[in-house]
XYZ file of N, CA and C in Angstrom:
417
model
N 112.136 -28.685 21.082
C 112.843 -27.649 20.341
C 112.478 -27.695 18.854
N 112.228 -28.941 18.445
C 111.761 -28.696 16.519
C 110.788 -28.235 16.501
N 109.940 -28.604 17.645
C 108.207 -27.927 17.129
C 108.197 -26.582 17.059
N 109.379 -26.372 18.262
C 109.052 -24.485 18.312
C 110.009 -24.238 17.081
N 111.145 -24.962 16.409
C 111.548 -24.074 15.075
C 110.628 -24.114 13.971
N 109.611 -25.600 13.951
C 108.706 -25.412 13.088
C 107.445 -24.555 13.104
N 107.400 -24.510 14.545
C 106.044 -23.010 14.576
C 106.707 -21.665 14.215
N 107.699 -21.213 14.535
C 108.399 -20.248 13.626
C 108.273 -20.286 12.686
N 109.067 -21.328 11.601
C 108.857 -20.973 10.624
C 107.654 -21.212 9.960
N 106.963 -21.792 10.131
C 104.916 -21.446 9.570
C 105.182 -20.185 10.181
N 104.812 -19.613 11.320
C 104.365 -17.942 11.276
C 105.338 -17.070 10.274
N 106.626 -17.286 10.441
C 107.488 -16.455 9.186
C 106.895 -16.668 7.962
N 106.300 -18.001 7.132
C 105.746 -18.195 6.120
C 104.781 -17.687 5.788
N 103.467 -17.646 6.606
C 101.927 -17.041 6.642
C 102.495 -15.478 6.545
N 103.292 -14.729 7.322
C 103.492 -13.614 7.561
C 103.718 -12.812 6.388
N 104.744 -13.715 5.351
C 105.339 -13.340 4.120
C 104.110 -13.491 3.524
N 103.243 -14.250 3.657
C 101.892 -14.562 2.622
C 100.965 -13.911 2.446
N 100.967 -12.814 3.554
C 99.922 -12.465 3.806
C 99.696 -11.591 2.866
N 98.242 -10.896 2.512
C 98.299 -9.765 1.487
C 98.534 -8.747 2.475
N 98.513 -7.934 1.203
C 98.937 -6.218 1.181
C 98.405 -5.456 1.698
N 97.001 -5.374 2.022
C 96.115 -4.724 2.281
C 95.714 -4.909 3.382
N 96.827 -5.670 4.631
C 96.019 -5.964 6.183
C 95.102 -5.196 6.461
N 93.878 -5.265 6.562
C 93.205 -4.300 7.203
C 91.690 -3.811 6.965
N 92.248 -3.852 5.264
C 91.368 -3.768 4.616
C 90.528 -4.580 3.583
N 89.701 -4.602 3.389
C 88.672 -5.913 2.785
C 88.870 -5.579 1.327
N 88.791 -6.399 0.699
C 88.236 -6.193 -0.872
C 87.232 -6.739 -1.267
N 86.345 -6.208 -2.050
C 85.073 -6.742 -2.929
C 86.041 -7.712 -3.826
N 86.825 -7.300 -4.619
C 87.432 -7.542 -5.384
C 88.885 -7.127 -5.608
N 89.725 -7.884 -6.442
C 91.075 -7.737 -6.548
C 91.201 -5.547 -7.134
N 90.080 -5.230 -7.611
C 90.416 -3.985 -8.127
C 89.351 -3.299 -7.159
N 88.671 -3.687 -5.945
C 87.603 -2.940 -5.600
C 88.040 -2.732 -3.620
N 87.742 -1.538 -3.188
C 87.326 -2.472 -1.500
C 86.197 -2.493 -1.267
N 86.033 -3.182 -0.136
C 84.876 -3.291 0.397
C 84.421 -2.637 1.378
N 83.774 -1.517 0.945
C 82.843 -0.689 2.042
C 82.368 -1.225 2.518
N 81.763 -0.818 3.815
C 80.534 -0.822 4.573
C 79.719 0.146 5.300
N 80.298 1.763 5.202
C 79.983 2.769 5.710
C 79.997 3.877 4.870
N 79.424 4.874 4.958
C 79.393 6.301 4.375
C 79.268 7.307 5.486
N 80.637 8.266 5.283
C 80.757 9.037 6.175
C 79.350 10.293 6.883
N 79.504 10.591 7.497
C 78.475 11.537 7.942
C 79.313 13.258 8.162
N 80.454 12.786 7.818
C 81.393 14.287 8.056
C 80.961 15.239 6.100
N 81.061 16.141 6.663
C 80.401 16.657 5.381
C 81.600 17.250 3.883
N 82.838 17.273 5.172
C 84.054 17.240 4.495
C 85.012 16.537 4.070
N 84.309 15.370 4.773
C 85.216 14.112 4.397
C 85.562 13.315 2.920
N 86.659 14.086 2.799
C 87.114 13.504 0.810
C 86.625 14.846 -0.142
N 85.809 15.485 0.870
C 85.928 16.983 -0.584
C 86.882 18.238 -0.411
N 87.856 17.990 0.773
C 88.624 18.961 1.295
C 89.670 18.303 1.499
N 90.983 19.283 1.258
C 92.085 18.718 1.303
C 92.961 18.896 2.431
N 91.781 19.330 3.710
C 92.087 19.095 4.869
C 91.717 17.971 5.531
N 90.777 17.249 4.823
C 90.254 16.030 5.208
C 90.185 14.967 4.321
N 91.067 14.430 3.521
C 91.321 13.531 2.607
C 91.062 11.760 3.229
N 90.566 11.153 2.052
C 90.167 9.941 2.259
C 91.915 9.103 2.108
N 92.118 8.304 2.797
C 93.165 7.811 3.893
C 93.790 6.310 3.183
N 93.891 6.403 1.702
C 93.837 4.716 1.243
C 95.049 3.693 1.400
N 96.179 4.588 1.399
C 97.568 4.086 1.796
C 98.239 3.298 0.700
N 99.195 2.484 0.928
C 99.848 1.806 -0.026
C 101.051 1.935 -1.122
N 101.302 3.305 -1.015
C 102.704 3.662 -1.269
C 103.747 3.325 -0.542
N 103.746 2.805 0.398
C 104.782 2.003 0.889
C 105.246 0.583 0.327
N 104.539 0.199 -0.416
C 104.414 -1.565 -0.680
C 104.177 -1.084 -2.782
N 104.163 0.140 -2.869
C 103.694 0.373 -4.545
C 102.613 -0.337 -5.113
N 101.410 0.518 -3.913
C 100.183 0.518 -4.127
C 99.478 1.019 -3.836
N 100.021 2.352 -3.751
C 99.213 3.740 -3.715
C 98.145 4.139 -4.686
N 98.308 4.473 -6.239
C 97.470 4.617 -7.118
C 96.263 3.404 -7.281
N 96.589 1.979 -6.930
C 96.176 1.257 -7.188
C 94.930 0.976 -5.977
N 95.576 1.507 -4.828
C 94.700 1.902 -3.730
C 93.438 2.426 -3.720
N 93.793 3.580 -4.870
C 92.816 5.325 -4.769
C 91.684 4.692 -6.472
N 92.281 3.527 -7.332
C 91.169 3.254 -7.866
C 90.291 2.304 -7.362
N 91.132 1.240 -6.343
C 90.086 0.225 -5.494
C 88.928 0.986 -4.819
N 89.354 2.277 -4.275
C 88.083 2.462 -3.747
C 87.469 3.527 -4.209
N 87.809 3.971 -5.136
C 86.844 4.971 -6.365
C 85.657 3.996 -6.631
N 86.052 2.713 -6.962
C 85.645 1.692 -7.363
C 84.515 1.226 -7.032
N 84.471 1.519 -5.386
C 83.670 0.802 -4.389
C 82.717 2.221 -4.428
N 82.886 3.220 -5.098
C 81.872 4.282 -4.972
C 81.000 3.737 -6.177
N 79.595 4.179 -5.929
C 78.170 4.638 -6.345
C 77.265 5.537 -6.227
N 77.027 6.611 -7.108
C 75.947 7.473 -7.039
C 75.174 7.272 -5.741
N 74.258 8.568 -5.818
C 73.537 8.989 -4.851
C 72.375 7.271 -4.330
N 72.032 7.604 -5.532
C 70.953 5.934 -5.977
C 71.706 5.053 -6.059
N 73.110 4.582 -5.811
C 73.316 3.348 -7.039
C 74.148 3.703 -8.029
N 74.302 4.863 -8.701
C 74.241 5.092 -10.085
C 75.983 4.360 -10.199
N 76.237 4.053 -11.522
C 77.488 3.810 -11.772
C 78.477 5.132 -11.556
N 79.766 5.056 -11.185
C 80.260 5.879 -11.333
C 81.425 6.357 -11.757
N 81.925 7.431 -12.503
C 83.134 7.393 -13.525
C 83.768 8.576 -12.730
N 85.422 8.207 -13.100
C 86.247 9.418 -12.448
C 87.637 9.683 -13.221
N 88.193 10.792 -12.937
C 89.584 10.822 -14.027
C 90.159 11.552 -12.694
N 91.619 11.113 -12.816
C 92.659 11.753 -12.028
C 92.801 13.049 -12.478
N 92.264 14.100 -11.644
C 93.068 15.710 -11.811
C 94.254 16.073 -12.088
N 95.194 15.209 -10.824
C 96.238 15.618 -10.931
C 96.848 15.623 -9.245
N 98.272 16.359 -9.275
C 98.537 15.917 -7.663
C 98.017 17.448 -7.193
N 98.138 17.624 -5.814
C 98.054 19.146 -5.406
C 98.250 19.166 -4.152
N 97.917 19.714 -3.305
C 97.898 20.008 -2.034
C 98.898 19.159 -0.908
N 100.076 20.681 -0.554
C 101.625 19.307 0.113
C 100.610 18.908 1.306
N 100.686 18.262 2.125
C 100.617 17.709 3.555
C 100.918 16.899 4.068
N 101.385 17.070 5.748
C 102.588 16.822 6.378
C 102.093 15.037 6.191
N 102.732 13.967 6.130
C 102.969 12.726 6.005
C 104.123 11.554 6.612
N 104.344 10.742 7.357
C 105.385 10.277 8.304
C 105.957 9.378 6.842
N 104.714 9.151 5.839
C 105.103 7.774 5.046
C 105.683 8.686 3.637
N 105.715 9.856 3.561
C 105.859 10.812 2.599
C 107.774 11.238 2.493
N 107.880 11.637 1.435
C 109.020 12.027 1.169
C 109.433 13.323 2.475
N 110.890 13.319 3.359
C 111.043 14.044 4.528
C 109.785 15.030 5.158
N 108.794 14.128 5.530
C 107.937 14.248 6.399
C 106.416 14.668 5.302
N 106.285 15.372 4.398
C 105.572 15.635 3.179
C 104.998 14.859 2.101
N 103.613 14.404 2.047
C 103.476 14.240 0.465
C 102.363 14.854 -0.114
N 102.079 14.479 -1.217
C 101.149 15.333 -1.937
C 99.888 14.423 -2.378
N 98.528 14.820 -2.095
C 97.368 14.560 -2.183
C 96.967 14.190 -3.876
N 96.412 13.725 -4.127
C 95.843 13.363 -5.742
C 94.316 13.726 -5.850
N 94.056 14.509 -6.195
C 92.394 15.040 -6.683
C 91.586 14.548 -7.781
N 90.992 13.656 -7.792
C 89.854 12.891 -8.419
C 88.847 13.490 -9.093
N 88.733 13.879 -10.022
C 86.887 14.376 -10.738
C 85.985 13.612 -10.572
N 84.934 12.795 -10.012
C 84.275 11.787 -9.967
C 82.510 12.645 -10.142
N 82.072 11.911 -11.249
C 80.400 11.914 -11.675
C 79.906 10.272 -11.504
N 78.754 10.854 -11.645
C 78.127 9.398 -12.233
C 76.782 9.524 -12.492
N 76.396 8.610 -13.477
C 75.368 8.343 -14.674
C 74.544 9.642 -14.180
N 73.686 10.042 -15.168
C 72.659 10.889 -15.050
C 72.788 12.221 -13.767
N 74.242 12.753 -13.639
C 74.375 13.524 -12.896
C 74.727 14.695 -13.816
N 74.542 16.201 -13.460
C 75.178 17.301 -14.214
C 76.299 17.645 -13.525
N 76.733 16.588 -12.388
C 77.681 17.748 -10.900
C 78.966 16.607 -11.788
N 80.126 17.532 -10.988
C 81.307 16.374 -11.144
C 81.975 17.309 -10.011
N 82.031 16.339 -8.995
C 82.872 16.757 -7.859
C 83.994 16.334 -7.532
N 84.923 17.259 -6.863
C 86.674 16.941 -6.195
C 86.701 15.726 -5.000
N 87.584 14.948 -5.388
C 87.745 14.050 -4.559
C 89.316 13.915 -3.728
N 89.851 13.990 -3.019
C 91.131 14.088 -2.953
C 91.601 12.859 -1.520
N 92.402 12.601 -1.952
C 92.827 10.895 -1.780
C 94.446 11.176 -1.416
N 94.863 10.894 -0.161
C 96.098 9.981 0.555
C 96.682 8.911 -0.256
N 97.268 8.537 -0.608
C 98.139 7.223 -0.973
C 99.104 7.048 0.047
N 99.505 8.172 0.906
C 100.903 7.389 1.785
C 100.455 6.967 2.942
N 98.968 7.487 3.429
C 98.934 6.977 5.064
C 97.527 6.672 4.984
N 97.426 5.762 5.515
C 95.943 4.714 5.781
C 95.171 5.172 6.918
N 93.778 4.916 6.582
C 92.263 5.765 7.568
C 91.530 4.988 7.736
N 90.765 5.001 8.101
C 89.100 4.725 8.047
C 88.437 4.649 6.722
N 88.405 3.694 6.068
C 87.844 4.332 4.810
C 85.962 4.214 4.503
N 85.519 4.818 4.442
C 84.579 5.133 3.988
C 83.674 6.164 2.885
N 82.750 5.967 2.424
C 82.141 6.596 1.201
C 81.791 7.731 1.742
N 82.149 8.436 0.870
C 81.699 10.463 1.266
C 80.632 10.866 1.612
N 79.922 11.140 2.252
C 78.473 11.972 1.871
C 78.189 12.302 0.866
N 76.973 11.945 0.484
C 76.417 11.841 -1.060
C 76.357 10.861 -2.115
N 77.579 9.743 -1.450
C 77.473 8.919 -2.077
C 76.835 7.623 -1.670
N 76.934 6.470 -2.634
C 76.687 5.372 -1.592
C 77.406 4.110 -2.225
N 77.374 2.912 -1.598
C 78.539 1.604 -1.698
C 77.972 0.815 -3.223
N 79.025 0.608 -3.920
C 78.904 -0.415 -4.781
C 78.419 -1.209 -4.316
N 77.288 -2.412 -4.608
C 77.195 -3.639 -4.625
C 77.688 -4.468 -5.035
């Protein structure tokens, strides 16, 4: 009987320990870690098809949507810079305020580009995450 209250409580302990981000990898404490780039052609430039980062449940939603801005790179490589638009587009959400939340739209360029394209990003419910078409993975 002690061993099994002490294997309880180690799994209750590890459980509490665990990070935030089950699921998902990080390069780094501010980055994730890709390993794929989508092949959908709408994936993250339409706000019918938004990239999936999650973490508003735990108040780490925003912090989510720069980890993996983060993990983006230009076409080549290139570094890449982005500014929050702003919020926009309601859609339906289980993790969202009575069933609803609202999408966040990204400007994202990078180095030696003339384009600056829409990016639009989930914070309440978690996906697949991967790099858009066109882009490619931080190293």
């Amino acid at each position: 009987m002690k061993k099994l209250i002490n294997f309880a409580l180690l799994i209750v302990t590890l459980s509490c320990s665990a990070p935030k981000n089950v699921g998902t990898k990080l390069l780094d404490k501010n980055t994730f870690l890709l390993t794929d780039i989508s092949t959908d052609p709408s994936y993250g430039f339409s706000e019918k098809n938004p990239i999936m980062v999650g973490g508003a449940h735990n108040n780490e939603g925003p912090l989510n949507e720069r980890r993996f801005l983060n993990a983006l790179a230009g076409p080549n490589g290139e570094r890449v810079s982005y500014y929050r638009a702003g919020s926009c587009c309601p859609t339906k959400s289980k993790n969202g305020f009575m069933g609803m939340a609202m999408l966040d739209n990204y400007r994202v360029t990078w180095e030696g580009s003339n384009d600056t394209v829409s990016i639009y990003i989930n914070m309440y419910d978690k996906g697949s995450l991967k790099a858009p078409l066109g882009f490619s993975i931080k190293k």
